Short mmCIF file of C-alpha atoms in Angstrom, two decimals:
data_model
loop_
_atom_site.label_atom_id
_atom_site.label_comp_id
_atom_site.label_asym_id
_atom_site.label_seq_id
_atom_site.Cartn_x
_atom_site.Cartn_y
_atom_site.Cartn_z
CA UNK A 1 -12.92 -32.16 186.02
CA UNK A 2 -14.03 -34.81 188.83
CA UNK A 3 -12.27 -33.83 192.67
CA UNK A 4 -9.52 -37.14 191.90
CA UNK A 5 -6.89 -34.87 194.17
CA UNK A 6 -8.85 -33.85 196.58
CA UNK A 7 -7.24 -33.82 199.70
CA UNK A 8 -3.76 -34.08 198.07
CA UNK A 9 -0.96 -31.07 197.72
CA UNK A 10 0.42 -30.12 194.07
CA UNK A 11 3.51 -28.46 193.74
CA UNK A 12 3.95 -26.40 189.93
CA UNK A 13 7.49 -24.80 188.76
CA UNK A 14 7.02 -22.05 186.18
CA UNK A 15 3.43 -21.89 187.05
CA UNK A 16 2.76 -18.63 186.63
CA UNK A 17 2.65 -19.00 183.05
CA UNK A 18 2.06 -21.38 179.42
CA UNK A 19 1.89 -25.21 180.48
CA UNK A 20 2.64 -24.67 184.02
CA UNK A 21 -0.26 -22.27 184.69
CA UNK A 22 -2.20 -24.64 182.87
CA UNK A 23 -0.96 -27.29 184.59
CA UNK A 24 -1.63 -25.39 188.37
CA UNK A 25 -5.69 -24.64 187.37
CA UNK A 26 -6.01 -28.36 186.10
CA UNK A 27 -4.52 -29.50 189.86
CA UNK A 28 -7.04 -26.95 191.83
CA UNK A 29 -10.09 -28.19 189.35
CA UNK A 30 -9.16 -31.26 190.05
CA UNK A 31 -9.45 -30.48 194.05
CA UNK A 32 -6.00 -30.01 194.83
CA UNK A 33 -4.26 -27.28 196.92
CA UNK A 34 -1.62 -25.99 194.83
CA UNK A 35 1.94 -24.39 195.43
CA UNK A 36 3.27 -22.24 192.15
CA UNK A 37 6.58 -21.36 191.42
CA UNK A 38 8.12 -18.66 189.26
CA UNK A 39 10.10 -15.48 188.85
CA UNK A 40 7.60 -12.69 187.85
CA UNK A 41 5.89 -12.00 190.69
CA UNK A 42 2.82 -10.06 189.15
CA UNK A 43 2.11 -12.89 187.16
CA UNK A 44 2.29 -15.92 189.75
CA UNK A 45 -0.16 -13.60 192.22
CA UNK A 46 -2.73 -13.46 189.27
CA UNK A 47 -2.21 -17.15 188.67
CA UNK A 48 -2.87 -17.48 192.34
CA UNK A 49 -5.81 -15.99 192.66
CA UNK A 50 -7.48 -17.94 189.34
CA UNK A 51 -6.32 -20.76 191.30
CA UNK A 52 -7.89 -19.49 194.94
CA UNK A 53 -11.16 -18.80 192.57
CA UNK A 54 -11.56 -22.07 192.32
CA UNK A 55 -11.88 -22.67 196.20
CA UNK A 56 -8.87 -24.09 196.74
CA UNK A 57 -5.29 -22.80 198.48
CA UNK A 58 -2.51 -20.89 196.90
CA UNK A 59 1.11 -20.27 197.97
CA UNK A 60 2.81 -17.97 195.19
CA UNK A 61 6.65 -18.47 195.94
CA UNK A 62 9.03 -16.58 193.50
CA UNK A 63 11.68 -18.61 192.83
CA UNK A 64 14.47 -18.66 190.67
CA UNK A 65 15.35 -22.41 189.80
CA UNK A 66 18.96 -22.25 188.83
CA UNK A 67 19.71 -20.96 192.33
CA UNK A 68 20.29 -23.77 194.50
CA UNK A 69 19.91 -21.62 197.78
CA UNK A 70 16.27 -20.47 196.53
CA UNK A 71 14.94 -23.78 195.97
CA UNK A 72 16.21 -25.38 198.77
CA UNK A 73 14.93 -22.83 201.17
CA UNK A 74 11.27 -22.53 199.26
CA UNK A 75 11.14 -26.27 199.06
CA UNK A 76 11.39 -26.26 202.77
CA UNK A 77 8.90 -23.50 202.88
CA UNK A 78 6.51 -25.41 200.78
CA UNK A 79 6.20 -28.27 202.51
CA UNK A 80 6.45 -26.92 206.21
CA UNK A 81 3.51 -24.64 205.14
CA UNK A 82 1.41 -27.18 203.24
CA UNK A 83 1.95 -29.84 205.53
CA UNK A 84 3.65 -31.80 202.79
CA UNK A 85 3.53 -32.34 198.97
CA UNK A 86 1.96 -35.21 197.01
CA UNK A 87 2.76 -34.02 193.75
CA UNK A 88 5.54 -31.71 191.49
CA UNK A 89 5.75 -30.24 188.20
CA UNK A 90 9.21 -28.98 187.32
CA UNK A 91 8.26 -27.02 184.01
CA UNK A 92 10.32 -23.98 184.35
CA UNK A 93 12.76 -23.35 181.43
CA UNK A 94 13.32 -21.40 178.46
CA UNK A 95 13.48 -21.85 174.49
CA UNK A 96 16.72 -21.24 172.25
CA UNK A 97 15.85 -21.42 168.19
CA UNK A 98 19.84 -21.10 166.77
CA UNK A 99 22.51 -22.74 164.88
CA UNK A 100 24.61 -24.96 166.94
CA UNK A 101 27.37 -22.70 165.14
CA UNK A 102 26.23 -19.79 166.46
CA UNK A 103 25.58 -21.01 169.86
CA UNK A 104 28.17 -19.15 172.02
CA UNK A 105 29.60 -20.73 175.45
CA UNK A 106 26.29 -18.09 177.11
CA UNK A 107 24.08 -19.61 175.05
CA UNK A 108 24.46 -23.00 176.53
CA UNK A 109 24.99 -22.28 179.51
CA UNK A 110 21.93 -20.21 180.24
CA UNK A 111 19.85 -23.18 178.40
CA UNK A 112 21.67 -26.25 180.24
CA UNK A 113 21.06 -23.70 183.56
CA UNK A 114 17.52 -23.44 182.96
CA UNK A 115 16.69 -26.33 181.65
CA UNK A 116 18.24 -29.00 183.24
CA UNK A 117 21.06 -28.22 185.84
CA UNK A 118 17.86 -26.30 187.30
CA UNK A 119 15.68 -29.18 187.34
CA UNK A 120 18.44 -31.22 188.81
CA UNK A 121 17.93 -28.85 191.63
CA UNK A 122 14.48 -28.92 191.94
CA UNK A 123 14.58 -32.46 192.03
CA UNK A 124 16.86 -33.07 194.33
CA UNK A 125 15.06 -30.74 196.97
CA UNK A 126 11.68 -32.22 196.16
CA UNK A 127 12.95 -36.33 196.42
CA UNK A 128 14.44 -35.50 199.74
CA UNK A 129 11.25 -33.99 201.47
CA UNK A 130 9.08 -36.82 199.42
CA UNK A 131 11.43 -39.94 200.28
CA UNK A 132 11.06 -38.23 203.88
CA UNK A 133 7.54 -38.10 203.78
CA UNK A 134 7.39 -42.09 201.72
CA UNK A 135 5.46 -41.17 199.10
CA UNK A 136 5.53 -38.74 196.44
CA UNK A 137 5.28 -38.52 192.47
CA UNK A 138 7.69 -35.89 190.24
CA UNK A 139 6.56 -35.10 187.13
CA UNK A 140 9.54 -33.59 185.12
CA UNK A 141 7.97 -31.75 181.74
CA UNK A 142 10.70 -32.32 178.76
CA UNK A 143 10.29 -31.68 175.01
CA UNK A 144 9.62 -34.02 172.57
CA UNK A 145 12.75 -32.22 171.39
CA UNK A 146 14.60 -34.08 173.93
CA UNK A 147 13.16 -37.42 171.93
CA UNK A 148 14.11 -36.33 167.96
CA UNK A 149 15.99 -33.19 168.00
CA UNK A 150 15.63 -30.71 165.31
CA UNK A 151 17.79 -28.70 163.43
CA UNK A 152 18.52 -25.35 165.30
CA UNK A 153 17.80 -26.98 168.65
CA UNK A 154 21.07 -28.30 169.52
CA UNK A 155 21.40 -26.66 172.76
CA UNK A 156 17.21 -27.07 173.75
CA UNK A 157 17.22 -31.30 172.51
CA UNK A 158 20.00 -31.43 174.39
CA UNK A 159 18.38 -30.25 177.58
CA UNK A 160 15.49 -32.22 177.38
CA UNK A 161 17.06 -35.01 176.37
CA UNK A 162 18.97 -34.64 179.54
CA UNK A 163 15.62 -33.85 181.08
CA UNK A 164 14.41 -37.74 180.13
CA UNK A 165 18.15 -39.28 181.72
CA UNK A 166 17.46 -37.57 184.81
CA UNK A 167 13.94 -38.60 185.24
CA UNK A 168 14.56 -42.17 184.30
CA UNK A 169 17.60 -42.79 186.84
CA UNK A 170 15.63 -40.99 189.62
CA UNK A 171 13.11 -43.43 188.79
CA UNK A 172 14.90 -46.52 189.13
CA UNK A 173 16.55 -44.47 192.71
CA UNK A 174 13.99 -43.17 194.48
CA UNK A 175 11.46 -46.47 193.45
CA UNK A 176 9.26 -47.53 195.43
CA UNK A 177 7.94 -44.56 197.73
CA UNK A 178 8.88 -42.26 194.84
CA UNK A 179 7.57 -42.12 191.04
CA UNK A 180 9.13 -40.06 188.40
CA UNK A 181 7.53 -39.23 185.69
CA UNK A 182 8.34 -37.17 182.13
CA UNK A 183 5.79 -35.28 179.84
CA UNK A 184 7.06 -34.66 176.51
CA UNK A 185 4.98 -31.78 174.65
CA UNK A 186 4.99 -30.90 171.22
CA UNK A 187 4.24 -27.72 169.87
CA UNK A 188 1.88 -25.96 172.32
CA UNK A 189 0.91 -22.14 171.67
CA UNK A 190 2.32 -19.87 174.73
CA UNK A 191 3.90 -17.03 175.60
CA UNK A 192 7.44 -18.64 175.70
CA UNK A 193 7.00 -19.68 171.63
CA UNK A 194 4.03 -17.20 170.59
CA UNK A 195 7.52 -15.24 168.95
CA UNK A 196 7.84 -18.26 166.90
CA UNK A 197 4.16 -19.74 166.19
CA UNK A 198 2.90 -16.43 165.11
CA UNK A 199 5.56 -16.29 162.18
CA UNK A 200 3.13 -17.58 159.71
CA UNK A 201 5.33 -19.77 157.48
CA UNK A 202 6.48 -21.11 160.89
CA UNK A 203 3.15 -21.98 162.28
CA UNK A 204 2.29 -23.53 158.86
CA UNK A 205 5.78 -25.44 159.09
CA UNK A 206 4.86 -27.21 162.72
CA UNK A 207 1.06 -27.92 161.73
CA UNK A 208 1.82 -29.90 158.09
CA UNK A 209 4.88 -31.70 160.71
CA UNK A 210 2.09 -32.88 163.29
CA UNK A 211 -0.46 -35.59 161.85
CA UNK A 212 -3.72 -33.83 163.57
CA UNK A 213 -2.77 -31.31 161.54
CA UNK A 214 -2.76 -27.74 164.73
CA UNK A 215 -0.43 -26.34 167.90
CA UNK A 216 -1.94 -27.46 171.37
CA UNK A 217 -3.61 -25.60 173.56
CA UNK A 218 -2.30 -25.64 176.92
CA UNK A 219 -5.73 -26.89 179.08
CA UNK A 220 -5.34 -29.47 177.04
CA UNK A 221 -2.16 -30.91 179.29
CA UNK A 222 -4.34 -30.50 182.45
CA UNK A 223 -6.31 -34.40 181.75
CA UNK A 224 -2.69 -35.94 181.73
CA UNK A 225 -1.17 -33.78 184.42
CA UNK A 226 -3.90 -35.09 186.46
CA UNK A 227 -3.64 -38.75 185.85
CA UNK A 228 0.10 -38.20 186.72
CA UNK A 229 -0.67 -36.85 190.07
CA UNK A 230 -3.48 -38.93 191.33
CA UNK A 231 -3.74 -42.71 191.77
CA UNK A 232 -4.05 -43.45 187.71
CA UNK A 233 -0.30 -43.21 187.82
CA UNK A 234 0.55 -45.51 190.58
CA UNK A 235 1.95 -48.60 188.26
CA UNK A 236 3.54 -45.78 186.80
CA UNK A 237 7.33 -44.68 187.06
CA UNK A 238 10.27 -43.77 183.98
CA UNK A 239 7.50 -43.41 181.67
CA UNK A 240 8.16 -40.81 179.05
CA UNK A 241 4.74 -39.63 177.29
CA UNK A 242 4.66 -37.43 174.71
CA UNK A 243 1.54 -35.04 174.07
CA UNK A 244 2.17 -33.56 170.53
CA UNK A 245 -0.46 -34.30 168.00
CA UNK A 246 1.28 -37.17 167.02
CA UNK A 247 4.50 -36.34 165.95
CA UNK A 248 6.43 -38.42 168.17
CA UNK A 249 4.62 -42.43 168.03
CA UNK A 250 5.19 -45.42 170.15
#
């Protein structure tokens, strides 16, 4: 991958892992210095050092993004030690499969918590330092959930669906020093779903649903995650683009 963000600061939520780790290498191949975010320690300091391996810098922060008072502080932290942040990825969250009937008051609450009341927070840490700073571009990763829904994924749709309001009002707020953008991934093999894609009747289920006929693999978000951060995206802001083998169409 050509050096397009070289020079430039990427920030990565939940990048110790699945789309965000993929989404961290793809910034440092890409010639980015890279900030990653996430609660298991362990695995953001290996992340770190794949990303360090490829020359550039690392800060491993362990975060917990539906604490206010964490992100706030290691927001600050971030950008004081980087000297400021071009680019953020909030793709921290977590996956409910279960009957809107059997969703209990926890249930939702720990989704809407991870999934979008913490990327509320996240965002509203990272638009103050980038509207500070005049420039900046948030990339918010959804669900193409959030675009059809599904049955069983009441409480997840509704997230992401959530997710895609937020980004698109931030857009039309924070415009023109600030761009927000959404990526909306399909089914994408990881650790967070590898419980559910290696049932096979379920993995045959989501690849007969998806016209190129397989799961994605998650390097292959890195080309797009790119474009997003760098100066292909500049004419770009509320855009909602969905990376799923073709399940979702314009």
């Amino acid at each position: 991958m050509s050096a397009t963000l070289a020079g430039r600061t990427a920030l990565v939520t939940g990048g110790n892992r699945g789309l965000g780790r993929a989404m961290a290498l793809a910034m440092a191949e890409a010639g980015a210095d890279v900030v990653i975010w996430g609660r298991d320690a362990g695995a953001l300091e290996r992340t770190a050092e794949e990303v360090r391996a490829t020359g550039r810098d690392c800060l491993a922060q362990a975060v917990d993004v539906t604490d206010s008072a964490q992100v706030n502080a290691a927001a600050a932290e971030a950008w004081e030690r980087a000297g400021g942040v071009d680019a953020a990825f909030t793709s921290a969250g977590v996956l409910l499969l279960q009957a809107a009937t059997e969703t209990s008051d926890a249930d939702w609450e720990a989704v809407m918590g991870a999934n979008l009341t913490g990327m509320f927070y996240c965002c509203r840490a990272f638009g103050e330092h980038m509207l500070a700073q005049g420039h900046g571009k948030l990339i918010n990763v959804a669900s193409n959930f959030g675009l059809h829904g599904g049955a069983n994924w009441a409480a997840y749709s509704a997230s992401k669906a959530g997710v895609i309001g937020l980004s698109k009002s931030l857009a039309w707020e924070w415009a023109p020093s600030v761009t927000v953008n959404v990526i909306a991934p399909g089914a994408f093999y990881t650790d967070m779903n590898s419980h559910l894609l290696d049932v096979p009747e379920i993995m045959a289920a989501v690849e007969g649903n998806t016209p190129l006929g397989r799961v994605g693999n998650p390097p292959e978000l890195g080309p797009l995650a790119v474009m997003l951060a760098g100066p292909g995206s500049d004419f770009m802001t509320g855009a909602v683009i969905s990376i799923d083998g073709g399940v979702i169409k314009p």
